[in-house]
Short mmCIF file of C-alpha atoms in Angstrom, two decimals:
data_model
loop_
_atom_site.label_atom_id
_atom_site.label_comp_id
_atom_site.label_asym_id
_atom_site.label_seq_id
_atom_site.Cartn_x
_atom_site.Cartn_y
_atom_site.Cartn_z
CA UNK A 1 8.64 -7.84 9.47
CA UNK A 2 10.92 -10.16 7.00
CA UNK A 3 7.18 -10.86 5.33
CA UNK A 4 6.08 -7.61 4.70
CA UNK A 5 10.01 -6.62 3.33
CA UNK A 6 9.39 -9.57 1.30
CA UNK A 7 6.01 -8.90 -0.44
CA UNK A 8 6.26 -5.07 -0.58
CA UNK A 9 9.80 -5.32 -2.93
CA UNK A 10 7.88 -8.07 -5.32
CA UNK A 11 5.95 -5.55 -7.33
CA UNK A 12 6.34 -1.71 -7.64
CA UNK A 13 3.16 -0.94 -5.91
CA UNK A 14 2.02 -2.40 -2.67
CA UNK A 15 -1.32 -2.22 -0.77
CA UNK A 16 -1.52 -4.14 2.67
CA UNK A 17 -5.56 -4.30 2.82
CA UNK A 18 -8.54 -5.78 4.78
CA UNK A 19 -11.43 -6.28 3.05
CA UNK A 20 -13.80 -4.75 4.67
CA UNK A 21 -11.82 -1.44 4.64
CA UNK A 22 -13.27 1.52 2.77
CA UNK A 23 -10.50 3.63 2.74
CA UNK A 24 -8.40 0.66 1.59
CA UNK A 25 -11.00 0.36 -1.25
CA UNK A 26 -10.78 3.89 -1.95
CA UNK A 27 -6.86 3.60 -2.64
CA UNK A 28 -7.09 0.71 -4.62
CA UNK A 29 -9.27 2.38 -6.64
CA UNK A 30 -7.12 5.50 -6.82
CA UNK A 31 -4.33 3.34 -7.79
CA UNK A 32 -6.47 1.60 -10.41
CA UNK A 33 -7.32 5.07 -12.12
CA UNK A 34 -4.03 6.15 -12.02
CA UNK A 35 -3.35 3.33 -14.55
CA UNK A 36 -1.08 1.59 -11.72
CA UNK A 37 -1.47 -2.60 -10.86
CA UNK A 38 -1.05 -2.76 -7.43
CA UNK A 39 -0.25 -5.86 -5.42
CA UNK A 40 -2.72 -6.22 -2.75
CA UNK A 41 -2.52 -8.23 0.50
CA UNK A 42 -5.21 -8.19 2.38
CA UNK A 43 -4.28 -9.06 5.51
CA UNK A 44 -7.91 -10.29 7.38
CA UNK A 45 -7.37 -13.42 4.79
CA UNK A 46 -4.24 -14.19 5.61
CA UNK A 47 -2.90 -16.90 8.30
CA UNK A 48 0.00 -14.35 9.08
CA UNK A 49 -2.24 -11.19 9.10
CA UNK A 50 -1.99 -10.13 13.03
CA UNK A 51 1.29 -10.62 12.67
CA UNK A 52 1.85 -8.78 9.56
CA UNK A 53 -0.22 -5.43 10.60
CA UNK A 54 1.99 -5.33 14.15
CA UNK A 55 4.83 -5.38 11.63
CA UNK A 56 3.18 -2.44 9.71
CA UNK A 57 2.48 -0.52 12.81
CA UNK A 58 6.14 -1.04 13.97
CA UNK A 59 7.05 0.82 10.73
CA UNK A 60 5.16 3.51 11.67
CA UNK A 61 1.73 2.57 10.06
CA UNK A 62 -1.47 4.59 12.29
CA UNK A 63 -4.00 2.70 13.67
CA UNK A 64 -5.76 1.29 12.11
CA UNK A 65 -2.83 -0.08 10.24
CA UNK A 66 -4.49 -0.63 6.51
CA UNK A 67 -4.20 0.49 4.29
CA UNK A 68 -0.35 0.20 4.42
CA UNK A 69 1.27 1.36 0.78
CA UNK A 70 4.87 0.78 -0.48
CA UNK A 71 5.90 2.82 -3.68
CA UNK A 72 9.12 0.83 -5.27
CA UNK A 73 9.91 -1.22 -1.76
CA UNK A 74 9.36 1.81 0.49
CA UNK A 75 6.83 2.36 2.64
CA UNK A 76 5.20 5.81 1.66
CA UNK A 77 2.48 5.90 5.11
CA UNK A 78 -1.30 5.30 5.34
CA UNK A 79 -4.70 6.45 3.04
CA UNK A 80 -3.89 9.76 4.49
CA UNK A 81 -0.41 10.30 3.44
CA UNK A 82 -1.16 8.85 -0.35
CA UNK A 83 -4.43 11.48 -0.88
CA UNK A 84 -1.61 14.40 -0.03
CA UNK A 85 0.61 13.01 -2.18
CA UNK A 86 -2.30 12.70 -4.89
CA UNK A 87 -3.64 16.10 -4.21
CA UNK A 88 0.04 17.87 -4.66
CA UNK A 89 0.49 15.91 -7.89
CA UNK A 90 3.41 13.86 -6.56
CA UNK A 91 2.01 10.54 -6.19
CA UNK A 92 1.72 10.08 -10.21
CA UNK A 93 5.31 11.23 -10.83
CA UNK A 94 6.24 8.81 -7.58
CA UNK A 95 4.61 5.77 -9.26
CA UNK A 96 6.52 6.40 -12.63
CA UNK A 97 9.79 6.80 -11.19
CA UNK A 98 9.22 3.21 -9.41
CA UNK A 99 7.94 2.00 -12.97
CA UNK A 100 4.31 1.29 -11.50
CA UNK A 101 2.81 3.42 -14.20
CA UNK A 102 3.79 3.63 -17.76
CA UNK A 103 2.22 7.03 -18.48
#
């Protein structure tokens, strides 16, 4: 848990990833058009990656547990909980308040 605290407070935007996700892909690229620089962990190349996605689920990440996303060092929930915050127009107004986005 103390990892995840740790790399989601380093930048303003977060992405906990595997690689072979397509809804994590889909997010990142969201992200990307919304002019925002995400950090991305993807956690399938990562020694500490079982670890790290029990750590996301104890948060209250679904299962599967990627794509996990943090918005200014709090967790804001999974793919599905980022396209209704896109879709109600919150999620660009979320990622300039945490200085993601300089739009």
């Amino acid at each position: 848990m103390e990892k995840i605290r740790d790399l989601s407070s380093k930048k303003a935007a977060v992405i906990f990833t595997k690689s072979s996700c397509c809804m994590c892909h889909s997010i990142k690229t969201l992200f990307y058009e919304l002019g925002a620089s995400p950090a991305i962990h993807e956690l399938d190349k990562d020694p500490e990656g079982r670890e790290m996605e029990r750590a996301l689920r104890a948060l209250g990440s679904s299962n599967p547990a990627v794509p996990a996303i943090f918005v200014g060092g709090r967790y804001i929930g999974s793919a599905k909980d980022i396209i209704s915050l896109h879709v109600d127009g919150s999620l660009k107004q979320m990622l300039k308040d945490a200085k993601a986005i300089w739009l």
